[in-house]
mmCIF file of C-alpha atoms in Angstrom:
data_model
loop_
_atom_site.group_PDB
_atom_site.id
_atom_site.type_symbol
_atom_site.label_atom_id
_atom_site.label_comp_id
_atom_site.label_asym_id
_atom_site.label_seq_id
_atom_site.Cartn_x
_atom_site.Cartn_y
_atom_site.Cartn_z
ATOM 1 C CA MET A 1 38.524 25.685 -8.294
ATOM 2 C CA ILE A 2 34.804 26.335 -8.029
ATOM 3 C CA SER A 3 32.594 25.571 -11.261
ATOM 4 C CA ARG A 4 29.803 28.895 -12.252
ATOM 5 C CA ARG A 5 27.519 26.367 -11.711
ATOM 6 C CA ALA A 6 28.764 25.379 -8.404
ATOM 7 C CA LEU A 7 29.285 28.786 -7.370
ATOM 8 C CA PHE A 8 25.191 30.068 -7.833
ATOM 9 C CA ALA A 9 24.155 26.729 -6.502
ATOM 10 C CA LEU A 10 26.371 27.624 -3.251
ATOM 11 C CA PRO A 11 23.728 30.662 -2.134
ATOM 12 C CA ALA A 12 20.923 28.632 -2.746
ATOM 13 C CA LEU A 13 21.749 25.805 -0.600
ATOM 14 C CA SER A 14 22.950 27.497 2.381
ATOM 15 C CA LEU A 15 19.581 29.592 2.501
ATOM 16 C CA ALA A 16 17.635 26.613 2.334
ATOM 17 C CA ALA A 17 19.809 24.673 5.135
ATOM 18 C CA ALA A 18 19.535 28.169 7.461
ATOM 19 C CA CYS A 19 15.469 28.509 6.894
ATOM 20 C CA SER A 20 14.862 24.881 7.487
ATOM 21 C CA PRO A 21 14.668 23.180 10.904
ATOM 22 C CA ARG A 22 17.678 20.672 11.966
ATOM 23 C CA GLN A 23 15.490 18.237 12.320
ATOM 24 C CA SER A 24 13.585 18.106 8.817
ATOM 25 C CA GLY A 25 17.010 18.834 6.966
ATOM 26 C CA GLY A 26 19.005 15.939 5.369
ATOM 27 C CA TYR A 27 20.107 12.906 6.076
ATOM 28 C CA ARG A 28 22.849 13.348 8.671
ATOM 29 C CA GLY A 29 25.649 11.301 7.563
ATOM 30 C CA TYR A 30 28.003 12.021 3.785
ATOM 31 C CA ALA A 31 27.643 10.289 0.284
ATOM 32 C CA PHE A 32 31.112 9.591 -0.847
ATOM 33 C CA ILE A 33 31.302 9.761 -4.702
ATOM 34 C CA ALA A 34 33.933 8.299 -7.121
ATOM 35 C CA ALA A 35 34.696 11.013 -9.421
ATOM 36 C CA GLN A 36 36.749 9.155 -12.074
ATOM 37 C CA GLU A 37 38.097 11.237 -14.842
ATOM 38 C CA GLY A 38 38.671 13.720 -11.458
ATOM 39 C CA GLN A 39 40.686 11.814 -9.690
ATOM 40 C CA ALA A 40 38.903 12.143 -6.389
ATOM 41 C CA LEU A 41 36.284 11.393 -3.735
ATOM 42 C CA ALA A 42 33.716 14.237 -3.449
ATOM 43 C CA ALA A 43 32.306 14.350 -0.394
ATOM 44 C CA ILE A 44 28.747 15.236 -0.269
ATOM 45 C CA ASP A 45 27.270 16.624 3.696
ATOM 46 C CA LEU A 46 23.950 15.381 3.302
ATOM 47 C CA GLU A 47 22.154 17.820 5.923
ATOM 48 C CA VAL A 48 23.153 20.800 4.078
ATOM 49 C CA MET A 49 22.974 18.650 0.238
ATOM 50 C CA ALA A 50 26.509 20.411 -0.394
ATOM 51 C CA VAL A 51 30.130 18.976 -0.870
ATOM 52 C CA ALA A 52 32.093 19.046 2.233
ATOM 53 C CA ARG A 53 35.064 18.365 0.366
ATOM 54 C CA HIS A 54 37.216 17.021 -2.442
ATOM 55 C CA ILE A 55 39.641 14.372 -1.484
ATOM 56 C CA ALA A 56 42.437 13.766 -4.019
ATOM 57 C CA LEU A 57 43.625 10.392 -4.895
ATOM 58 C CA ASP A 58 46.609 9.396 -6.987
ATOM 59 C CA ASP A 59 44.388 7.728 -10.115
ATOM 60 C CA ALA A 60 40.790 7.210 -10.934
ATOM 61 C CA PRO A 61 38.696 5.777 -8.778
ATOM 62 C CA ALA A 62 36.152 3.154 -10.124
ATOM 63 C CA GLN A 63 34.008 1.801 -6.781
ATOM 64 C CA VAL A 64 33.541 3.065 -3.323
ATOM 65 C CA LEU A 65 32.294 1.138 -0.262
ATOM 66 C CA ALA A 66 31.034 2.446 3.383
ATOM 67 C CA ALA A 67 31.702 0.439 6.318
ATOM 68 C CA ALA A 68 29.320 0.385 8.708
ATOM 69 C CA THR A 69 30.909 -0.851 11.496
ATOM 70 C CA ARG A 70 34.514 1.035 11.100
ATOM 71 C CA PRO A 71 34.382 4.677 10.952
ATOM 72 C CA ALA A 72 36.155 4.741 7.032
ATOM 73 C CA ILE A 73 35.252 4.781 3.317
ATOM 74 C CA TYR A 74 37.455 2.404 0.814
ATOM 75 C CA ALA A 75 37.925 3.471 -2.706
ATOM 76 C CA LEU A 76 39.720 1.180 -5.563
ATOM 77 C CA THR A 77 41.548 2.558 -8.342
ATOM 78 C CA PRO A 78 41.555 -0.373 -10.797
ATOM 79 C CA ALA A 79 44.700 0.915 -13.076
ATOM 80 C CA THR A 80 47.189 1.236 -9.883
ATOM 81 C CA GLY A 81 45.450 -2.248 -8.101
ATOM 82 C CA SER A 82 45.277 -0.121 -4.944
ATOM 83 C CA VAL A 83 42.622 -0.055 -2.045
ATOM 84 C CA VAL A 84 42.792 3.787 -0.423
ATOM 85 C CA GLU A 85 41.105 4.028 3.187
ATOM 86 C CA VAL A 86 39.338 7.041 4.052
ATOM 87 C CA GLN A 87 38.849 8.579 7.449
ATOM 88 C CA LEU A 88 35.223 9.039 8.228
ATOM 89 C CA LYS A 89 35.851 11.946 10.499
ATOM 90 C CA LYS A 90 38.277 13.754 9.003
ATOM 91 C CA LEU A 91 37.514 13.333 5.373
ATOM 92 C CA SER A 92 40.934 12.400 4.676
ATOM 93 C CA VAL A 93 42.922 9.385 3.372
ATOM 94 C CA SER A 94 44.395 7.823 6.419
ATOM 95 C CA ARG A 95 46.233 4.144 4.452
ATOM 96 C CA LYS A 96 46.892 2.899 0.888
ATOM 97 C CA ALA A 97 47.401 -0.697 0.214
ATOM 98 C CA THR A 98 48.593 -1.881 -3.354
ATOM 99 C CA VAL A 99 48.064 -5.260 -3.730
ATOM 100 C CA ALA A 100 48.256 -6.016 -7.612
ATOM 101 C CA SER A 101 48.849 -4.505 -10.992
ATOM 102 C CA THR A 102 45.616 -3.944 -12.289
ATOM 103 C CA ALA A 103 42.460 -4.581 -10.184
ATOM 104 C CA VAL A 104 38.423 -4.686 -11.620
ATOM 105 C CA ALA A 105 36.371 -4.699 -8.532
ATOM 106 C CA MET A 106 36.210 -5.370 -4.364
ATOM 107 C CA ALA A 107 34.260 -6.037 -1.719
ATOM 108 C CA LEU A 108 33.731 -6.196 1.990
ATOM 109 C CA ALA A 109 33.174 -9.345 3.998
ATOM 110 C CA PRO A 110 30.333 -9.008 5.998
ATOM 111 C CA ASP A 111 32.330 -9.083 9.393
ATOM 112 C CA GLU A 112 34.099 -6.379 7.828
ATOM 113 C CA ARG A 113 37.234 -7.946 9.492
ATOM 114 C CA SER A 114 38.511 -8.182 5.378
ATOM 115 C CA LEU A 115 38.229 -6.977 2.096
ATOM 116 C CA TYR A 116 38.265 -8.511 -1.203
ATOM 117 C CA VAL A 117 40.113 -7.570 -4.464
ATOM 118 C CA LEU A 118 39.398 -8.961 -7.569
ATOM 119 C CA ALA A 119 42.524 -8.659 -9.570
ATOM 120 C CA ARG A 120 43.570 -8.860 -12.935
ATOM 121 C CA GLN A 121 47.399 -8.650 -13.097
ATOM 122 C CA PRO A 122 47.899 -11.204 -11.569
ATOM 123 C CA ARG A 123 44.576 -13.033 -12.034
ATOM 124 C CA ALA A 124 43.452 -13.509 -8.268
ATOM 125 C CA LEU A 125 41.285 -12.874 -5.495
ATOM 126 C CA ILE A 126 43.201 -11.248 -3.005
ATOM 127 C CA ALA A 127 42.178 -10.568 0.543
ATOM 128 C CA VAL A 128 43.402 -7.338 2.432
ATOM 129 C CA ASP A 129 43.040 -7.537 6.313
ATOM 130 C CA LEU A 130 41.477 -3.919 7.441
ATOM 131 C CA ASP A 131 43.162 -4.515 10.911
ATOM 132 C CA GLY A 132 46.779 -4.176 9.671
ATOM 133 C CA PHE A 133 45.630 -2.664 6.028
ATOM 134 C CA ARG A 134 48.035 -5.732 4.144
ATOM 135 C CA GLN A 135 47.305 -8.439 1.932
ATOM 136 C CA SER A 136 46.487 -11.711 4.188
ATOM 137 C CA TRP A 137 46.229 -13.921 1.013
ATOM 138 C CA SER A 138 45.931 -14.432 -2.715
ATOM 139 C CA LEU A 139 44.303 -17.447 -4.364
ATOM 140 C CA PRO A 140 45.362 -17.252 -8.332
ATOM 141 C CA LEU A 141 42.575 -17.398 -10.979
ATOM 142 C CA GLN A 142 42.232 -19.411 -14.053
ATOM 143 C CA GLU A 143 40.647 -16.692 -16.126
ATOM 144 C CA GLU A 144 40.711 -12.800 -16.104
ATOM 145 C CA PRO A 145 37.844 -12.347 -13.581
ATOM 146 C CA SER A 146 34.764 -9.468 -14.175
ATOM 147 C CA LEU A 147 32.739 -9.213 -11.250
ATOM 148 C CA LEU A 148 32.621 -10.603 -7.717
ATOM 149 C CA THR A 149 29.949 -11.171 -5.228
ATOM 150 C CA ILE A 150 29.877 -12.244 -1.375
ATOM 151 C CA SER A 151 27.470 -14.110 0.315
ATOM 152 C CA ASP A 152 25.706 -12.898 3.221
ATOM 153 C CA ASP A 153 27.214 -15.223 5.470
ATOM 154 C CA GLY A 154 30.916 -14.331 4.200
ATOM 155 C CA GLN A 155 31.735 -18.052 3.319
ATOM 156 C CA LEU A 156 31.493 -17.769 -0.276
ATOM 157 C CA ALA A 157 32.439 -15.756 -3.155
ATOM 158 C CA GLY A 158 31.064 -16.230 -6.884
ATOM 159 C CA ILE A 159 33.355 -14.893 -9.692
ATOM 160 C CA THR A 160 32.219 -14.333 -13.363
ATOM 161 C CA SER A 161 34.342 -14.133 -16.407
ATOM 162 C CA GLY A 162 33.854 -13.688 -20.160
ATOM 163 C CA LYS A 163 34.432 -17.389 -20.246
ATOM 164 C CA GLY A 164 32.832 -18.984 -16.973
ATOM 165 C CA VAL A 165 31.765 -18.692 -13.346
ATOM 166 C CA TRP A 166 33.808 -19.715 -10.407
ATOM 167 C CA LEU A 167 32.333 -20.895 -6.510
ATOM 168 C CA VAL A 168 35.095 -19.844 -3.963
ATOM 169 C CA ASP A 169 35.076 -21.022 -0.453
ATOM 170 C CA LEU A 170 37.093 -18.596 1.465
ATOM 171 C CA ALA A 171 37.556 -20.255 4.636
ATOM 172 C CA GLN A 172 39.510 -22.793 2.562
ATOM 173 C CA ARG A 173 40.558 -20.492 -0.181
ATOM 174 C CA ARG A 174 39.630 -22.574 -2.858
ATOM 175 C CA ALA A 175 37.828 -21.982 -5.957
ATOM 176 C CA GLY A 176 35.674 -24.672 -7.960
ATOM 177 C CA GLY A 177 34.774 -24.454 -11.218
ATOM 178 C CA PRO A 178 33.996 -23.528 -13.989
ATOM 179 C CA LEU A 179 31.147 -24.548 -12.949
ATOM 180 C CA LEU A 180 29.439 -23.344 -16.295
ATOM 181 C CA GLU A 181 30.680 -21.532 -19.333
ATOM 182 C CA GLY A 182 29.732 -18.652 -21.057
ATOM 183 C CA ASP A 183 29.741 -14.742 -20.991
ATOM 184 C CA PHE A 184 29.092 -14.091 -17.415
ATOM 185 C CA GLY A 185 28.174 -10.656 -15.918
ATOM 186 C CA ALA A 186 26.784 -9.616 -12.661
ATOM 187 C CA ALA A 187 26.187 -12.219 -10.150
ATOM 188 C CA GLN A 188 24.116 -12.153 -6.754
ATOM 189 C CA PHE A 189 23.892 -14.604 -3.811
ATOM 190 C CA ARG A 190 20.240 -15.768 -2.163
ATOM 191 C CA HIS A 191 19.878 -14.429 1.169
ATOM 192 C CA ASP A 192 20.520 -17.493 2.341
ATOM 193 C CA GLY A 193 23.839 -18.322 0.136
ATOM 194 C CA LYS A 194 22.044 -21.853 -0.960
ATOM 195 C CA LEU A 195 21.702 -20.149 -4.375
ATOM 196 C CA LEU A 196 24.047 -17.995 -6.968
ATOM 197 C CA MET A 197 22.179 -16.057 -9.591
ATOM 198 C CA ILE A 198 24.010 -15.202 -12.432
ATOM 199 C CA ALA A 199 23.755 -13.128 -15.523
ATOM 200 C CA ASN A 200 24.319 -15.489 -18.818
ATOM 201 C CA ARG A 201 24.848 -12.342 -21.312
ATOM 202 C CA GLY A 202 26.416 -14.549 -24.371
ATOM 203 C CA ALA A 203 22.825 -16.205 -24.265
ATOM 204 C CA ASN A 204 20.001 -13.912 -22.348
ATOM 205 C CA LEU A 205 19.324 -16.173 -19.595
ATOM 206 C CA LEU A 206 19.534 -16.188 -15.688
ATOM 207 C CA SER A 207 21.545 -18.998 -14.513
ATOM 208 C CA LEU A 208 20.685 -20.381 -10.852
ATOM 209 C CA ILE A 209 23.586 -22.621 -9.385
ATOM 210 C CA ASP A 210 23.306 -24.551 -6.333
ATOM 211 C CA THR A 211 25.751 -23.481 -3.739
ATOM 212 C CA ALA A 212 25.966 -26.676 -2.191
ATOM 213 C CA SER A 213 26.747 -29.121 -5.680
ATOM 214 C CA GLY A 214 28.267 -26.337 -7.705
ATOM 215 C CA ARG A 215 25.484 -27.960 -10.464
ATOM 216 C CA LEU A 216 23.077 -25.835 -12.472
ATOM 217 C CA VAL A 217 19.381 -25.365 -11.115
ATOM 218 C CA THR A 218 18.001 -23.953 -14.107
ATOM 219 C CA HIS A 219 18.365 -21.122 -17.147
ATOM 220 C CA LEU A 220 15.559 -18.726 -16.809
ATOM 221 C CA PRO A 221 15.105 -16.983 -20.217
ATOM 222 C CA VAL A 222 15.086 -12.813 -20.032
ATOM 223 C CA PRO A 223 14.106 -10.831 -22.827
ATOM 224 C CA PHE A 224 17.348 -9.092 -23.429
ATOM 225 C CA ARG A 225 20.812 -9.026 -22.560
ATOM 226 C CA PRO A 226 21.308 -9.089 -18.522
ATOM 227 C CA GLU A 227 23.675 -6.537 -17.341
ATOM 228 C CA GLN A 228 22.176 -5.192 -13.782
ATOM 229 C CA PHE A 229 21.381 -6.846 -10.986
ATOM 230 C CA CYS A 230 19.658 -5.209 -7.942
ATOM 231 C CA MET A 231 18.170 -7.545 -4.761
ATOM 232 C CA LYS A 232 15.275 -6.023 -2.973
ATOM 233 C CA GLN A 233 15.931 -5.227 0.688
ATOM 234 C CA ASP A 234 14.358 -8.526 2.459
ATOM 235 C CA GLY A 235 15.722 -10.818 -0.611
ATOM 236 C CA GLY A 236 12.448 -11.487 -1.612
ATOM 237 C CA GLU A 237 12.890 -10.187 -5.042
ATOM 238 C CA LEU A 238 15.972 -9.857 -7.670
ATOM 239 C CA PHE A 239 15.555 -6.993 -10.209
ATOM 240 C CA VAL A 240 17.366 -7.565 -13.784
ATOM 241 C CA THR A 241 17.579 -5.101 -16.595
ATOM 242 C CA GLY A 242 19.723 -5.279 -19.742
ATOM 243 C CA GLU A 243 20.417 -4.147 -23.264
ATOM 244 C CA GLY A 244 17.708 -4.896 -25.849
ATOM 245 C CA MET A 245 13.789 -3.986 -24.159
ATOM 246 C CA ASP A 246 12.075 -1.354 -22.028
ATOM 247 C CA SER A 247 11.770 -3.338 -18.960
ATOM 248 C CA VAL A 248 12.678 -4.624 -15.723
ATOM 249 C CA VAL A 249 12.844 -8.288 -15.339
ATOM 250 C CA ILE A 250 11.598 -9.115 -11.451
ATOM 251 C CA VAL A 251 12.842 -13.015 -10.543
ATOM 252 C CA SER A 252 11.842 -14.938 -7.131
ATOM 253 C CA PRO A 253 14.859 -16.425 -5.830
ATOM 254 C CA TYR A 254 13.145 -18.418 -3.685
ATOM 255 C CA GLN A 255 10.694 -19.922 -6.295
ATOM 256 C CA THR A 256 13.527 -19.962 -8.480
ATOM 257 C CA GLU A 257 11.494 -18.555 -11.003
ATOM 258 C CA ILE A 258 10.419 -15.252 -12.914
ATOM 259 C CA GLU A 259 7.539 -13.717 -11.391
ATOM 260 C CA GLU A 260 6.705 -10.693 -13.904
ATOM 261 C CA THR A 261 8.629 -8.362 -16.772
ATOM 262 C CA VAL A 262 7.478 -4.736 -16.013
ATOM 263 C CA LEU A 263 7.441 -1.746 -18.956
ATOM 264 C CA ALA A 264 10.182 0.818 -17.108
ATOM 265 C CA GLY A 265 12.215 3.470 -18.692
ATOM 266 C CA HIS A 266 14.169 3.952 -21.905
ATOM 267 C CA ALA A 267 17.159 1.751 -22.401
ATOM 268 C CA PRO A 268 17.175 1.152 -18.637
ATOM 269 C CA GLY A 269 20.258 0.572 -16.907
ATOM 270 C CA ALA A 270 21.648 1.016 -13.056
ATOM 271 C CA MET A 271 19.205 0.122 -10.326
ATOM 272 C CA ALA A 272 18.690 0.880 -6.448
ATOM 273 C CA VAL A 273 15.996 -0.241 -3.584
ATOM 274 C CA SER A 274 14.811 1.525 -0.762
ATOM 275 C CA ASP A 275 11.883 -0.100 1.582
ATOM 276 C CA LEU A 276 9.323 0.280 -1.174
ATOM 277 C CA LEU A 277 10.170 1.384 -4.536
ATOM 278 C CA LEU A 278 12.750 0.861 -7.130
ATOM 279 C CA PHE A 279 14.472 3.718 -8.787
ATOM 280 C CA VAL A 280 15.842 2.410 -12.687
ATOM 281 C CA ALA A 281 18.015 4.575 -14.235
ATOM 282 C CA SER A 282 17.561 5.326 -18.053
ATOM 283 C CA PRO A 283 20.825 6.980 -19.597
ATOM 284 C CA GLN A 284 19.719 7.694 -22.608
ATOM 285 C CA SER A 285 16.774 9.806 -22.195
ATOM 286 C CA GLY A 286 18.007 11.455 -18.741
ATOM 287 C CA ASP A 287 15.787 10.609 -16.231
ATOM 288 C CA VAL A 288 14.914 7.762 -13.533
ATOM 289 C CA SER A 289 11.946 5.693 -13.399
ATOM 290 C CA ILE A 290 10.516 4.992 -9.565
ATOM 291 C CA LEU A 291 8.667 1.857 -9.375
ATOM 292 C CA ASP A 292 6.218 0.827 -6.611
ATOM 293 C CA ILE A 293 7.363 -2.396 -5.874
ATOM 294 C CA ASN A 294 3.809 -3.807 -4.190
ATOM 295 C CA SER A 295 1.773 -2.970 -7.435
ATOM 296 C CA ARG A 296 4.402 -2.953 -10.003
ATOM 297 C CA LYS A 297 3.456 -0.001 -11.581
ATOM 298 C CA VAL A 298 5.560 3.374 -12.480
ATOM 299 C CA ILE A 299 4.499 5.820 -10.351
ATOM 300 C CA ALA A 300 7.068 8.525 -11.831
ATOM 301 C CA VAL A 301 9.786 9.449 -13.815
ATOM 302 C CA VAL A 302 11.869 12.207 -13.272
ATOM 303 C CA GLN A 303 14.295 14.324 -15.458
ATOM 304 C CA VAL A 304 18.055 13.730 -13.479
ATOM 305 C CA GLY A 305 20.754 14.876 -15.995
ATOM 306 C CA ALA A 306 22.974 13.727 -18.776
ATOM 307 C CA ASP A 307 24.079 10.064 -18.513
ATOM 308 C CA PRO A 308 22.373 9.165 -15.274
ATOM 309 C CA GLY A 309 24.387 5.655 -14.619
ATOM 310 C CA ALA A 310 24.606 4.300 -10.266
ATOM 311 C CA ILE A 311 21.949 5.293 -7.764
ATOM 312 C CA VAL A 312 22.238 5.380 -4.336
ATOM 313 C CA VAL A 313 19.392 5.547 -1.659
ATOM 314 C CA THR A 314 20.098 6.961 1.895
ATOM 315 C CA PRO A 315 19.562 4.589 4.715
ATOM 316 C CA ASP A 316 16.421 6.450 5.710
ATOM 317 C CA ASN A 317 14.598 5.862 2.535
ATOM 318 C CA ARG A 318 14.045 9.570 1.963
ATOM 319 C CA TYR A 319 16.466 10.486 -0.845
ATOM 320 C CA ALA A 320 17.661 8.945 -3.824
ATOM 321 C CA LEU A 321 21.108 10.154 -5.376
ATOM 322 C CA VAL A 322 21.638 9.500 -8.648
ATOM 323 C CA LEU A 323 24.860 10.035 -10.255
ATOM 324 C CA ASN A 324 25.146 12.007 -13.905
ATOM 325 C CA ARG A 325 28.044 10.694 -15.440
ATOM 326 C CA LYS A 326 28.223 13.033 -18.677
ATOM 327 C CA SER A 327 27.239 16.464 -16.594
ATOM 328 C CA GLY A 328 29.496 15.477 -13.271
ATOM 329 C CA ASP A 329 27.046 15.971 -10.644
ATOM 330 C CA VAL A 330 24.390 14.252 -8.325
ATOM 331 C CA ALA A 331 21.194 14.691 -8.771
ATOM 332 C CA VAL A 332 19.154 14.397 -5.535
ATOM 333 C CA LEU A 333 15.552 13.549 -5.400
ATOM 334 C CA ARG A 334 13.019 13.590 -2.198
ATOM 335 C CA ALA A 335 9.448 12.179 -1.886
ATOM 336 C CA SER A 336 7.220 15.535 -1.334
ATOM 337 C CA THR A 337 4.039 15.485 0.763
ATOM 338 C CA LEU A 338 0.770 15.844 -0.629
ATOM 339 C CA ALA A 339 -2.909 15.859 -0.070
ATOM 340 C CA GLY A 340 -4.526 12.900 1.556
ATOM 341 C CA ASN A 341 -1.792 10.953 2.998
ATOM 342 C CA ARG A 342 0.050 11.163 -1.004
ATOM 343 C CA PHE A 343 3.416 11.732 -2.513
ATOM 344 C CA LYS A 344 5.404 12.426 -5.102
ATOM 345 C CA TRP A 345 8.981 12.267 -5.966
ATOM 346 C CA ALA A 346 11.100 15.366 -7.214
ATOM 347 C CA LEU A 347 14.186 16.405 -8.138
ATOM 348 C CA LEU A 348 15.323 18.154 -4.889
ATOM 349 C CA THR A 349 18.904 19.741 -6.046
ATOM 350 C CA VAL A 350 21.674 19.643 -8.251
ATOM 351 C CA ILE A 351 25.129 19.010 -7.009
ATOM 352 C CA PRO A 352 28.436 19.280 -9.181
ATOM 353 C CA VAL A 353 31.537 16.682 -7.462
ATOM 354 C CA GLY A 354 33.754 16.565 -10.448
ATOM 355 C CA SER A 355 34.101 14.444 -13.688
ATOM 356 C CA ARG A 356 32.286 11.561 -14.399
ATOM 357 C CA PRO A 357 30.821 9.972 -11.379
ATOM 358 C CA VAL A 358 30.614 6.496 -11.179
ATOM 359 C CA SER A 359 30.032 5.166 -7.519
ATOM 360 C CA ALA A 360 28.632 6.339 -4.149
ATOM 361 C CA ALA A 361 28.472 5.416 -0.962
ATOM 362 C CA VAL A 362 26.529 6.534 1.951
ATOM 363 C CA ARG A 363 27.527 6.400 5.616
ATOM 364 C CA GLY A 364 25.760 8.136 8.713
ATOM 365 C CA VAL A 365 27.359 9.795 10.810
#
């Protein structure tokens, strides 16, 4: 069934696609959107900016990842502890692996030979072999986990919980910890894998751990409860938002210090980064603030919809896709060129995708 909103949008989108030269069209690929309450993935054709197919799932997806070297998309349905593989060419489910009773997160290994699932029942880190699409090993955990991050070299995993932080040697399949005790959330490895940065939510701190020794390097105080992390593409800066202040904290991972705190948005939440810009969602005000990374200034604020959450930037850095959870659609932002080599970001279109979109991944074809 097509909503009236989607029906009215289709002619305009089709006309725009027909009247534009192909080389000036959208990104050649798909955005896969996890519609949580709709229990489906919406595959958006980014050349024409319209949904190509809704891919029905057995349960509600919470996370979606796109492989770079495999023609596949992976969706996690936490309530069933399952990972679903979607074939890129056919836009259909090809395989499913149930590895736990319930799960909370997943991450791809950098070599894309394995996918790691963080399970709550049983409490474990589970490796899924992507060739056979079955569990290859499982590592029991002491506490109920919250979040998972993998180092760029694929050697380490960082796991946080409401009680502590653990570091996992993936080759040895051995967990060490808790390295710190407290209420921890988001985590991110430095690009060289030598430092693990964690959101210490209970103390309004960023805790930095040396991964070789497992020892604390320093605590960096922040003026809010840290919730969201976003790393610059070259790994040179980490951006942090959280509850308690309308700002973004910019951290230098290699100098292990806070560079600056920049006012941006209203109760800012999820972020995404392009080569030069940081996109910051403000769920309460329904807009996205766009920050120039070099000048540290907000260059645009764009209204996008109701309750914007996750943001993903296309690999060519031309489009930012904003998932509006309450209105069930995706706002597409694009840079428009002005005179004198200036540009502005504006709302290109809004695409209905299904009830409560919560995660997105882009894959070129």
